[in-house]
Tab-separated table of C-alpha atoms in Angstrom:
chain	number	residue	atom	x	y	z
U	1	MET	CA	56.107	-60.162	85.740
U	2	GLN	CA	55.711	-63.189	83.460
U	3	ASN	CA	51.848	-63.049	83.706
U	4	ALA	CA	51.881	-59.561	83.478
U	5	PHE	CA	53.737	-59.530	80.114
U	6	PHE	CA	51.524	-62.128	78.692
U	7	VAL	CA	48.292	-60.115	79.653
U	8	SER	CA	50.070	-57.033	78.288
U	9	VAL	CA	50.509	-58.550	74.833
U	10	PHE	CA	46.939	-59.514	74.453
U	11	ILE	CA	45.798	-55.943	75.725
U	12	SER	CA	48.090	-54.134	73.032
U	13	ILE	CA	46.434	-56.207	70.472
U	14	LEU	CA	42.916	-56.088	71.377
U	15	CYS	CA	42.557	-52.375	72.577
U	16	PRO	CA	43.367	-50.847	69.388
U	17	CYS	CA	41.354	-53.312	67.328
U	18	ILE	CA	38.476	-52.215	69.246
U	19	GLY	CA	39.622	-48.720	69.661
U	20	ILE	CA	39.946	-47.690	66.288
U	21	PHE	CA	36.047	-48.211	65.598
U	22	LEU	CA	35.154	-46.331	68.867
U	23	VAL	CA	37.540	-43.419	67.867
U	24	LEU	CA	36.307	-43.302	64.290
U	25	ARG	CA	32.711	-43.293	65.510
U	26	LYS	CA	33.574	-40.627	67.897
U	27	TYR	CA	32.737	-42.690	70.700
U	28	SER	CA	36.001	-42.875	72.506
U	29	MET	CA	34.308	-41.380	75.644
U	30	ILE	CA	32.377	-44.663	75.711
U	31	GLY	CA	35.391	-46.421	76.422
U	32	ASP	CA	35.954	-44.078	79.470
U	33	THR	CA	32.520	-44.620	80.801
U	34	LEU	CA	32.862	-48.362	80.516
U	35	SER	CA	35.994	-48.642	82.291
U	36	HIS	CA	34.140	-47.188	85.173
U	37	SER	CA	31.339	-49.672	84.705
U	38	SER	CA	34.239	-52.360	84.916
U	39	LEU	CA	34.833	-51.041	88.266
U	40	ALA	CA	31.428	-51.802	89.502
U	41	GLY	CA	31.712	-55.231	87.836
U	42	ILE	CA	34.873	-55.886	89.695
U	43	THR	CA	33.484	-55.039	93.083
U	44	MET	CA	30.361	-57.229	92.243
U	45	GLY	CA	32.739	-60.148	91.149
U	46	LEU	CA	34.874	-59.728	94.669
U	47	LEU	CA	31.427	-59.427	96.481
U	48	CYS	CA	30.313	-62.769	94.977
U	49	ASN	CA	33.540	-64.328	95.707
U	50	GLN	CA	33.945	-64.775	91.582
U	51	SER	CA	36.765	-63.622	89.240
U	52	PRO	CA	36.777	-59.922	89.093
U	53	VAL	CA	37.862	-59.811	85.588
U	54	LEU	CA	34.739	-62.213	84.483
U	55	GLY	CA	32.478	-59.743	86.960
U	56	ALA	CA	33.994	-56.712	85.013
U	57	PHE	CA	33.040	-58.407	81.694
U	58	VAL	CA	29.657	-59.278	82.696
U	59	PHE	CA	28.727	-55.742	84.122
U	60	THR	CA	30.497	-53.953	81.259
U	61	SER	CA	28.633	-55.928	78.777
U	62	VAL	CA	25.371	-55.147	80.424
U	63	CYS	CA	26.282	-51.347	80.429
U	64	GLY	CA	27.628	-51.626	76.873
U	65	ALA	CA	24.259	-52.805	75.713
U	66	LEU	CA	22.378	-50.295	77.859
U	67	ILE	CA	24.343	-47.635	76.054
U	68	GLU	CA	23.218	-49.047	72.618
U	69	PHE	CA	19.517	-49.244	73.997
U	70	LEU	CA	19.530	-45.701	75.387
U	71	ARG	CA	21.126	-44.581	71.986
U	72	GLY	CA	17.666	-45.308	70.395
U	73	TYR	CA	15.673	-43.806	73.426
U	74	PHE	CA	17.718	-40.491	73.812
U	75	LYS	CA	17.960	-39.803	70.139
U	76	LYS	CA	18.086	-35.937	70.666
U	77	HIS	CA	20.240	-35.950	73.986
U	78	THR	CA	22.801	-38.661	73.358
U	79	ASP	CA	25.144	-36.803	75.666
U	80	LEU	CA	22.852	-37.842	78.574
U	81	ILE	CA	23.536	-41.510	77.946
U	82	LEU	CA	27.038	-41.612	79.202
U	83	THR	CA	26.173	-39.383	82.172
U	84	ILE	CA	23.486	-42.111	83.256
U	85	VAL	CA	25.546	-45.090	82.671
U	86	PHE	CA	28.462	-43.341	84.530
U	87	ALA	CA	26.198	-42.628	87.519
U	88	LEU	CA	24.976	-46.227	87.405
U	89	SER	CA	28.261	-47.626	87.393
U	90	VAL	CA	30.192	-45.287	89.793
U	91	GLY	CA	27.169	-45.270	92.221
U	92	THR	CA	27.182	-49.269	92.392
U	93	ALA	CA	31.096	-49.205	92.713
U	94	ILE	CA	31.018	-46.731	95.626
U	95	THR	CA	27.996	-48.423	97.400
U	96	ILE	CA	29.643	-51.744	97.399
U	97	ILE	CA	33.195	-50.605	98.254
U	98	SER	CA	31.807	-48.367	101.103
U	99	SER	CA	29.540	-51.213	102.563
U	100	GLY	CA	32.678	-52.724	103.942
U	101	LYS	CA	31.563	-56.378	102.538
U	102	LEU	CA	34.740	-56.427	100.188
U	103	HIS	CA	37.352	-58.643	101.763
U	104	THR	CA	39.956	-57.510	99.049
U	105	ASN	CA	41.168	-54.055	98.360
U	106	ALA	CA	39.925	-52.646	94.874
U	107	ASP	CA	42.676	-50.244	94.502
U	108	ALA	CA	44.918	-52.402	92.595
U	109	PHE	CA	42.124	-52.463	89.710
U	110	MET	CA	41.923	-48.510	90.104
U	111	PHE	CA	45.460	-47.890	89.189
U	112	GLY	CA	46.834	-51.336	87.690
U	113	SER	CA	49.173	-53.725	89.171
U	114	ILE	CA	51.665	-56.033	87.777
U	115	LEU	CA	51.598	-58.243	90.854
U	116	THR	CA	48.160	-59.090	91.083
U	117	VAL	CA	47.693	-60.721	87.570
U	118	THR	CA	46.932	-64.391	88.736
U	119	ASN	CA	46.855	-67.496	86.434
U	120	ALA	CA	43.205	-67.516	86.584
U	121	ASP	CA	43.199	-63.934	85.032
U	122	LYS	CA	45.651	-65.275	82.565
U	123	ILE	CA	43.276	-67.758	81.286
U	124	THR	CA	40.043	-65.572	81.367
U	125	VAL	CA	42.159	-62.756	79.507
U	126	PHE	CA	43.240	-65.398	76.909
U	127	ILE	CA	39.729	-66.697	76.147
U	128	LEU	CA	38.345	-63.130	76.082
U	129	SER	CA	41.030	-61.762	73.726
U	130	ILE	CA	40.974	-64.806	71.126
U	131	ILE	CA	37.303	-64.654	70.943
U	132	SER	CA	37.234	-60.804	70.460
U	133	VAL	CA	39.850	-60.675	67.957
U	134	LEU	CA	38.139	-63.384	65.953
U	135	ALA	CA	34.808	-61.443	66.135
U	136	VAL	CA	36.395	-58.187	64.864
U	137	LEU	CA	37.995	-60.141	62.115
U	138	LEU	CA	34.687	-61.670	61.148
U	139	LEU	CA	32.816	-58.568	61.356
U	140	TYR	CA	35.777	-56.407	60.031
U	141	HIS	CA	34.257	-54.997	56.878
U	142	GLN	CA	30.742	-54.470	58.536
U	143	LEU	CA	32.079	-52.594	61.292
U	144	ILE	CA	34.208	-50.424	58.816
U	145	TYR	CA	31.082	-49.771	56.883
U	146	ILE	CA	28.886	-48.921	60.063
U	147	ALA	CA	31.793	-46.540	61.241
U	148	PHE	CA	31.928	-44.793	57.999
U	149	ASP	CA	28.383	-44.379	57.617
U	150	GLU	CA	25.747	-46.222	59.666
U	151	GLU	CA	22.734	-44.959	57.512
U	152	ALA	CA	24.221	-46.248	54.316
U	153	ALA	CA	25.285	-49.701	56.205
U	154	GLN	CA	21.602	-50.153	56.984
U	155	VAL	CA	20.549	-49.628	53.563
U	156	ALA	CA	23.265	-52.138	52.508
U	157	GLY	CA	21.456	-54.888	54.408
U	158	ILE	CA	23.915	-54.817	57.193
U	159	LYS	CA	22.263	-55.655	60.705
U	160	VAL	CA	23.516	-52.495	62.236
U	161	LYS	CA	21.752	-52.807	65.504
U	162	MET	CA	22.665	-56.450	66.178
U	163	ILE	CA	26.378	-55.688	65.209
U	164	ASN	CA	26.410	-52.645	67.562
U	165	TYR	CA	25.353	-54.787	70.474
U	166	ILE	CA	28.011	-57.229	69.556
U	167	PHE	CA	30.428	-54.465	69.469
U	168	SER	CA	29.335	-53.356	72.899
U	169	ILE	CA	30.364	-56.888	74.233
U	170	LEU	CA	33.649	-56.566	72.343
U	171	VAL	CA	34.236	-53.141	74.132
U	172	ALA	CA	33.578	-54.836	77.341
U	173	SER	CA	35.906	-57.680	76.643
U	174	ALA	CA	38.689	-55.250	75.874
U	175	ILE	CA	38.253	-53.295	79.021
U	176	SER	CA	37.993	-56.541	81.233
U	177	VAL	CA	41.176	-57.818	79.710
U	178	SER	CA	43.042	-54.395	80.423
U	179	ILE	CA	41.929	-53.501	83.969
U	180	ARG	CA	44.395	-55.855	85.778
U	181	ILE	CA	47.612	-54.015	84.092
U	182	VAL	CA	46.296	-50.582	83.114
U	183	GLY	CA	43.726	-50.039	85.765
U	184	VAL	CA	40.140	-48.316	85.499
U	185	LEU	CA	41.327	-44.686	85.696
U	186	VAL	CA	43.400	-44.738	82.448
U	187	LEU	CA	41.926	-47.533	80.610
U	188	GLY	CA	40.026	-45.196	78.212
U	189	SER	CA	43.529	-43.866	77.188
U	190	MET	CA	44.631	-47.488	76.060
U	191	ILE	CA	41.732	-47.683	73.738
U	192	ALA	CA	41.969	-44.206	72.185
U	193	LEU	CA	45.593	-42.894	72.184
U	194	PRO	CA	47.232	-45.526	70.171
U	195	VAL	CA	44.684	-44.945	67.504
U	196	ALA	CA	44.879	-41.251	67.810
U	197	THR	CA	48.806	-41.670	67.190
U	198	ALA	CA	48.280	-43.817	64.124
U	199	LEU	CA	45.780	-41.515	62.684
U	200	GLN	CA	48.523	-38.849	62.696
U	201	LEU	CA	50.235	-40.862	59.925
U	202	GLY	CA	47.398	-40.226	57.320
U	203	LYS	CA	47.146	-43.924	56.029
U	204	GLY	CA	44.404	-46.031	54.801
U	205	PHE	CA	42.210	-48.078	57.295
U	206	ARG	CA	44.260	-51.066	57.366
U	207	MET	CA	47.694	-49.509	57.756
U	208	THR	CA	45.942	-47.202	60.427
U	209	LEU	CA	45.071	-50.391	62.458
U	210	ILE	CA	48.442	-52.109	62.004
U	211	CYS	CA	50.234	-48.850	63.268
U	212	SER	CA	47.670	-48.524	66.184
U	213	VAL	CA	48.683	-52.012	67.319
U	214	LEU	CA	52.351	-51.209	66.987
U	215	PHE	CA	51.912	-48.167	68.821
U	216	SER	CA	49.821	-49.865	71.449
U	217	ILE	CA	52.566	-52.694	71.987
U	218	ALA	CA	55.163	-49.711	72.315
U	219	ASP	CA	53.069	-47.872	74.939
U	220	ILE	CA	52.432	-50.719	76.975
U	221	MET	CA	55.665	-52.467	76.856
U	222	LEU	CA	57.529	-49.259	77.561
U	223	GLY	CA	54.985	-48.583	80.246
U	224	LEU	CA	55.338	-51.709	82.017
U	225	PHE	CA	59.135	-52.100	82.082
U	226	ILE	CA	59.592	-48.546	83.235
U	227	SER	CA	56.964	-48.522	85.940
U	228	TYR	CA	58.513	-51.732	87.179
U	229	TYR	CA	61.894	-50.323	87.644
U	230	LEU	CA	60.486	-46.948	88.888
U	231	ASN	CA	58.143	-49.005	91.437
U	232	VAL	CA	55.014	-47.037	90.132
U	233	ALA	CA	51.512	-48.333	89.004
U	234	PRO	CA	51.718	-49.476	85.481
U	235	GLY	CA	48.485	-47.824	84.370
U	236	GLY	CA	49.317	-44.300	85.200
U	237	PHE	CA	52.627	-44.608	83.612
U	238	THR	CA	51.598	-46.240	80.346
U	239	ALA	CA	48.941	-43.548	79.770
U	240	LEU	CA	51.891	-41.004	80.139
U	241	VAL	CA	54.024	-43.115	77.614
U	242	SER	CA	51.067	-43.164	75.364
U	243	VAL	CA	50.578	-39.272	75.534
U	244	ALA	CA	54.363	-38.864	75.098
U	245	VAL	CA	54.307	-41.074	72.118
U	246	LEU	CA	51.451	-39.088	70.463
U	247	VAL	CA	53.095	-35.677	71.182
U	248	SER	CA	56.305	-37.022	69.584
U	249	VAL	CA	54.486	-38.003	66.404
U	250	ILE	CA	52.752	-34.940	66.021
U	251	ALA	CA	55.951	-32.945	66.625
U	252	VAL	CA	57.909	-35.070	64.066
U	253	LYS	CA	54.815	-34.574	61.578
U	254	LYS	CA	54.789	-30.879	62.144
U	255	VAL	CA	58.606	-30.554	61.609
U	256	GLY	CA	58.372	-32.704	58.639
U	257	SER	CA	55.555	-30.436	56.973
U	258	ALA	CA	57.503	-27.212	57.761
U	259	ILE	CA	60.762	-28.804	56.090
U	260	LYS	CA	58.720	-29.619	53.228
U	261	ARG	CA	57.139	-26.240	52.916
U	262	ALA	CA	60.690	-24.523	53.328
U	263	ALA	CA	62.118	-26.712	50.595
U	264	VAL	CA	59.130	-25.839	48.131
U	265	LYS	CA	59.662	-22.237	48.807
U	266	ALA	CA	63.458	-22.347	48.090
U	267	SER	CA	62.724	-24.224	44.941
Z	1	MET	CA	8.811	-49.003	41.361
Z	2	ILE	CA	7.863	-46.812	44.459
Z	3	ARG	CA	4.350	-46.455	45.550
Z	4	ALA	CA	3.158	-44.502	48.621
Z	5	GLU	CA	-0.520	-44.591	49.828
Z	6	ASN	CA	-2.184	-42.078	52.278
Z	7	LEU	CA	1.635	-41.651	53.711
Z	8	TYR	CA	1.652	-39.654	57.066
Z	9	PHE	CA	4.731	-39.225	59.249
Z	10	SER	CA	5.782	-37.171	62.214
Z	11	TYR	CA	8.761	-37.662	64.203
Z	12	THR	CA	6.619	-37.678	67.566
Z	13	GLY	CA	3.989	-39.969	65.873
Z	14	THR	CA	1.206	-37.217	66.464
Z	15	PRO	CA	0.255	-34.069	64.261
Z	16	PRO	CA	1.640	-31.795	62.876
Z	17	TYR	CA	3.052	-34.042	60.182
Z	18	VAL	CA	6.170	-33.479	58.172
Z	19	LEU	CA	4.525	-35.639	55.508
Z	20	ASP	CA	0.761	-35.085	55.316
Z	21	GLY	CA	-1.116	-37.682	53.327
Z	22	ILE	CA	1.464	-38.574	50.515
Z	23	ASN	CA	0.073	-40.664	47.458
Z	24	LEU	CA	2.786	-41.144	45.003
Z	25	GLU	CA	3.661	-43.576	42.215
Z	26	ILE	CA	6.912	-43.628	40.460
Z	27	ALA	CA	7.133	-46.063	37.540
Z	28	ASP	CA	10.393	-48.110	36.583
Z	29	GLY	CA	12.897	-46.412	34.659
Z	30	GLU	CA	11.857	-42.820	35.728
Z	31	TYR	CA	14.253	-40.309	36.855
Z	32	VAL	CA	12.535	-38.109	39.566
Z	33	SER	CA	13.868	-35.188	41.365
Z	34	VAL	CA	12.232	-34.325	44.596
Z	35	VAL	CA	12.179	-30.672	45.225
Z	36	GLY	CA	10.695	-28.228	47.801
Z	37	GLU	CA	11.846	-25.758	50.414
Z	38	ASN	CA	14.086	-26.589	53.253
Z	39	GLY	CA	12.413	-28.694	55.734
Z	40	CYS	CA	9.482	-29.573	53.652
Z	41	GLY	CA	10.314	-33.609	54.059
Z	42	LYS	CA	12.312	-34.436	50.955
Z	43	SER	CA	14.926	-36.252	53.007
Z	44	THR	CA	12.395	-37.882	55.188
Z	45	LEU	CA	10.355	-39.143	52.326
Z	46	MET	CA	13.780	-40.716	51.007
Z	47	ARG	CA	14.249	-42.272	54.483
Z	48	LEU	CA	10.822	-43.673	54.321
Z	49	VAL	CA	11.607	-45.287	50.910
Z	50	LEU	CA	14.791	-46.814	52.171
Z	51	LYS	CA	12.978	-48.003	55.404
Z	52	LEU	CA	15.382	-46.378	57.715
Z	53	ILE	CA	12.079	-44.969	59.353
Z	54	LYS	CA	8.693	-46.227	59.609
Z	55	PRO	CA	5.540	-44.382	58.380
Z	56	THR	CA	3.153	-42.933	61.092
Z	57	SER	CA	0.352	-44.273	58.987
Z	58	GLY	CA	-0.179	-45.151	55.483
Z	59	THR	CA	2.172	-47.213	53.256
Z	60	ILE	CA	5.148	-46.992	51.256
Z	61	ASP	CA	6.540	-49.898	49.183
Z	62	THR	CA	9.174	-50.338	46.790
Z	63	ALA	CA	9.498	-53.219	44.045
Z	64	ALA	CA	13.485	-52.841	43.705
Z	65	ASP	CA	15.332	-55.753	45.255
Z	66	LYS	CA	18.664	-53.857	44.993
Z	67	ILE	CA	18.457	-50.173	45.940
Z	68	GLY	CA	21.896	-47.936	45.739
Z	69	TYR	CA	22.004	-45.137	48.139
Z	70	VAL	CA	24.101	-42.067	47.999
Z	71	PRO	CA	23.627	-40.149	51.095
Z	72	GLN	CA	24.011	-36.288	51.422
Z	73	LYS	CA	27.659	-35.662	51.491
Z	74	ASN	CA	29.147	-35.042	54.924
Z	75	ASP	CA	32.534	-33.550	54.785
Z	76	ALA	CA	32.987	-33.638	58.477
Z	77	SER	CA	32.632	-37.397	58.871
Z	78	SER	CA	34.199	-38.674	55.704
Z	79	SER	CA	37.251	-36.291	55.500
Z	80	ASN	CA	38.738	-37.577	58.737
Z	81	PHE	CA	38.127	-41.288	57.965
Z	82	PRO	CA	41.300	-42.952	57.217
Z	83	ILE	CA	40.205	-45.100	54.212
Z	84	THR	CA	41.260	-45.280	50.609
Z	85	VAL	CA	38.984	-45.276	47.779
Z	86	TYR	CA	39.890	-48.844	47.104
Z	87	GLU	CA	39.410	-49.960	50.572
Z	88	LEU	CA	35.945	-48.358	50.756
Z	89	LEU	CA	34.987	-50.124	47.438
Z	90	ASN	CA	36.517	-53.459	48.443
Z	91	SER	CA	34.950	-53.469	51.722
Z	92	TYR	CA	31.584	-53.115	50.131
Z	93	ARG	CA	32.514	-55.618	47.607
Z	94	LYS	CA	33.031	-58.091	50.357
Z	95	LEU	CA	29.736	-57.418	51.978
Z	96	LEU	CA	28.056	-58.085	48.891
Z	97	HIS	CA	29.972	-61.386	48.463
Z	98	ARG	CA	31.220	-60.462	44.932
Z	99	LYS	CA	34.221	-62.365	44.180
Z	100	ASP	CA	35.019	-60.387	41.114
Z	101	LYS	CA	37.765	-57.897	42.073
Z	102	SER	CA	37.699	-56.464	38.534
Z	103	MET	CA	34.545	-54.762	39.287
Z	104	ILE	CA	36.226	-52.031	41.317
Z	105	PRO	CA	38.602	-50.556	38.452
Z	106	ARG	CA	35.504	-51.161	36.067
Z	107	ILE	CA	33.022	-48.931	38.227
Z	108	LEU	CA	35.677	-46.532	38.803
Z	109	ASP	CA	36.094	-46.080	35.101
Z	110	GLN	CA	32.433	-45.723	34.717
Z	111	VAL	CA	32.379	-42.798	37.219
Z	112	LYS	CA	35.621	-41.361	35.689
Z	113	MET	CA	37.740	-42.007	38.692
Z	114	SER	CA	40.334	-44.384	37.574
Z	115	GLY	CA	43.634	-43.626	39.061
Z	116	TYR	CA	42.177	-42.714	42.393
Z	117	GLU	CA	42.214	-46.149	43.986
Z	118	LYS	CA	45.226	-45.254	46.556
Z	119	ALA	CA	43.751	-41.760	47.228
Z	120	LEU	CA	42.423	-41.302	50.854
Z	121	ILE	CA	38.579	-40.268	50.798
Z	122	GLY	CA	39.499	-37.233	53.036
Z	123	THR	CA	41.998	-35.670	50.311
Z	124	LEU	CA	39.265	-35.937	47.541
Z	125	SER	CA	37.347	-32.938	46.381
Z	126	GLY	CA	33.420	-32.676	46.900
Z	127	GLY	CA	32.805	-33.909	43.258
Z	128	GLN	CA	35.271	-36.668	43.437
Z	129	SER	CA	34.284	-37.886	46.622
Z	130	GLN	CA	30.568	-37.779	45.278
Z	131	LYS	CA	31.502	-39.780	42.448
Z	132	VAL	CA	33.173	-42.435	44.670
Z	133	PHE	CA	29.959	-42.714	46.567
Z	134	ILE	CA	28.123	-43.013	43.472
Z	135	ALA	CA	30.572	-46.033	42.490
Z	136	ARG	CA	29.849	-47.621	45.703
Z	137	ALA	CA	26.034	-47.444	45.108
Z	138	LEU	CA	26.437	-48.943	41.680
Z	139	MET	CA	28.470	-51.998	43.013
Z	140	GLY	CA	25.380	-53.731	44.051
Z	141	ASN	CA	23.857	-53.405	40.542
Z	142	PRO	CA	20.797	-51.424	41.795
Z	143	GLU	CA	17.625	-51.152	40.226
Z	144	LEU	CA	16.682	-48.130	42.017
Z	145	LEU	CA	19.358	-45.388	42.775
Z	146	ILE	CA	18.370	-42.947	45.675
Z	147	LEU	CA	20.605	-39.646	45.985
Z	148	ASP	CA	20.159	-36.909	48.553
Z	149	GLU	CA	21.521	-33.671	47.219
Z	150	PRO	CA	24.238	-35.138	44.597
Z	151	SER	CA	25.591	-31.597	43.895
Z	152	ASN	CA	25.676	-30.262	47.223
Z	153	GLY	CA	29.349	-28.891	47.896
Z	154	VAL	CA	30.190	-29.857	44.512
Z	155	ASP	CA	31.904	-27.634	41.792
Z	156	LEU	CA	30.192	-26.797	38.592
Z	157	ALA	CA	32.495	-28.907	36.267
Z	158	SER	CA	32.011	-31.965	38.657
Z	159	GLN	CA	28.188	-31.249	38.819
Z	160	ALA	CA	27.995	-31.453	34.986
Z	161	GLU	CA	29.925	-34.711	35.006
Z	162	ILE	CA	27.788	-36.074	37.924
Z	163	TYR	CA	24.336	-35.246	36.091
Z	164	ALA	CA	25.603	-36.501	32.820
Z	165	LEU	CA	26.444	-39.871	34.532
Z	166	LEU	CA	22.996	-40.040	36.190
Z	167	LYS	CA	21.228	-39.280	32.879
Z	168	LYS	CA	23.359	-42.101	31.296
Z	169	LEU	CA	22.715	-44.581	34.176
Z	170	ASN	CA	18.986	-43.882	33.739
Z	171	GLN	CA	18.762	-43.888	29.983
Z	172	GLU	CA	21.381	-46.679	28.995
Z	173	ASN	CA	21.287	-48.753	32.027
Z	174	GLY	CA	17.620	-48.385	33.034
Z	175	ILE	CA	18.154	-47.569	36.594
Z	176	THR	CA	15.387	-45.768	38.089
Z	177	ILE	CA	16.654	-42.626	39.690
Z	178	VAL	CA	15.126	-40.559	42.756
Z	179	SER	CA	17.118	-37.640	43.830
Z	180	VAL	CA	16.322	-35.072	46.487
Z	181	GLU	CA	17.543	-31.851	44.663
Z	182	HIS	CA	18.163	-28.216	45.622
Z	183	ASN	CA	19.600	-27.613	42.183
Z	184	LEU	CA	16.394	-26.965	40.176
Z	185	GLN	CA	18.367	-26.252	36.938
Z	186	ALA	CA	19.742	-29.552	37.095
Z	187	ALA	CA	16.343	-31.064	38.264
Z	188	ILE	CA	14.584	-29.709	35.247
Z	189	ALA	CA	17.302	-30.337	32.832
Z	190	ASN	CA	17.733	-34.137	33.916
Z	191	SER	CA	14.795	-35.512	35.389
Z	192	THR	CA	11.814	-37.287	33.351
Z	193	GLN	CA	9.533	-36.078	36.494
Z	194	ILE	CA	9.513	-33.669	39.246
Z	195	TYR	CA	7.921	-34.215	42.531
Z	196	HIS	CA	7.177	-30.900	44.291
Z	197	LEU	CA	6.820	-31.209	48.118
Z	198	SER	CA	5.329	-28.277	49.969
Z	199	GLU	CA	3.938	-28.249	53.631
Z	200	GLY	CA	3.956	-31.979	53.628
Z	201	ARG	CA	2.031	-32.551	50.500
Z	202	GLY	CA	3.423	-32.951	47.000
Z	203	HIS	CA	2.608	-33.492	43.240
Z	204	LEU	CA	4.348	-34.987	40.433
Z	205	CYS	CA	4.561	-33.263	37.295
Z	206	SER	CA	6.730	-32.823	34.165
Z	207	PRO	CA	9.889	-30.643	34.387
Z	208	ARG	CA	8.614	-28.286	31.908
Z	209	ARG	CA	5.208	-28.044	33.841
Z	210	TYR	CA	7.242	-27.404	37.111
Z	211	ALA	CA	9.555	-24.787	35.473
Z	212	ASN	CA	6.447	-22.980	34.182
Z	213	GLU	CA	4.836	-23.132	37.550
Z	214	PHE	CA	7.978	-22.069	39.134
Z	215	LEU	CA	8.387	-19.131	36.892
Z	216	LYS	CA	4.563	-18.026	37.394
Z	217	ALA	CA	4.991	-18.168	41.183
Z	218	LYS	CA	8.073	-15.785	40.980
Z	219	GLY	CA	6.119	-13.409	38.868
Z	220	ARG	CA	7.888	-13.844	35.658
Z	221	ASP	CA	6.144	-14.295	32.260
Z	222	ASP	CA	8.899	-16.178	30.471
Z	223	SER	CA	7.313	-19.617	30.697
Z	224	ILE	CA	8.909	-22.488	28.708
Z	225	ALA	CA	7.119	-23.651	25.635
């Protein structure tokens, strides 16, 4: 549980830091696709008797870079890109799992599990998270500019292509860090939902990012503790908590605006 | 400032060309409006000037080291983006490695947007957000300012303010301006030259000559003296 708590703290900080740029660029489905790529990476890691988290990071990075490359190639059919990478990833994962050559059960990675977080995972997660958060801080203004207007960013002299490739690796890092706890199937939600919740508050960029991190911490911690006592997979329950928090914020916002409108009418 | 020689461009790399043998020279200090029917290649020409795309053949060069760019207003993307006017300009200031924070209120004052620092971009009117994008382009002290339909989705009062500002930047600050225009009235009233693109080819002429050619083509005889 201690290891799980440690990893969860890093997930809740890193995921929204990456997720905010994915959501604002309308790329949140990339998170979903790459989380399936991570399953292929996990199976490859297990097949080679290496760390599954590291395997996930390497293969997801390759797939992230592939998406970026295909974005240039399929300019008019960008919807095809995710289908191609999804097919490659799930195809690889299913082939390896069904070959019977894995000596470990990959289910824990599908749904997330507190018990499977090892000390080696802890170290990998720690290193990946620190490097990724530092990279986001270093590229903060470039990433904002690219997310706001990619073409204007290019004119402003930002090396958009290179930063997009680096960003693909950062997405891969966030996903690899999260798979142990959250699991492959609902990983996309951890990247997008806290950001979607923070966006409801209608604040500036910095405040939206801070609120995303706060919502993410609340979602994961609540998900982790409640799932532990209910004896269910933390990934699924965390996703449910994220949806519940989002719905609650939307409801409070709607009620607040209705009260305001009523007050204006009355006056 | 800008020179294009035998410039050909097509998105497939083969004929038919969007730009079909363009030869163009824009001198320093000009205010050129690029006009023409929809799909005639105006925005493509600007993208070539900005080096966002490469010519199929021929050359296009600009002598400007610092280029400011005001893209076509896209309500859908900017209105949902959670960023304040100050955050947008401050981010750009940091990218430019400019330490002077006072440049933000100064430039906002120049575009008559003082007091809007804390406003979210998505809450601004079309004219206000266009002025913020012009402010952003001005932060790099550009020698050349390129605009893509600056009056698109902008109310008439704000249009007048924007064109007055562009004229001032051109005449008083010596910034060369190249603007893709649908607003022919504004193009004729404010530009020093008009570049008319039609079927991939273009010609540069004075606003008065363009107005007369335009009226003649429409079958009207009330030419401008």
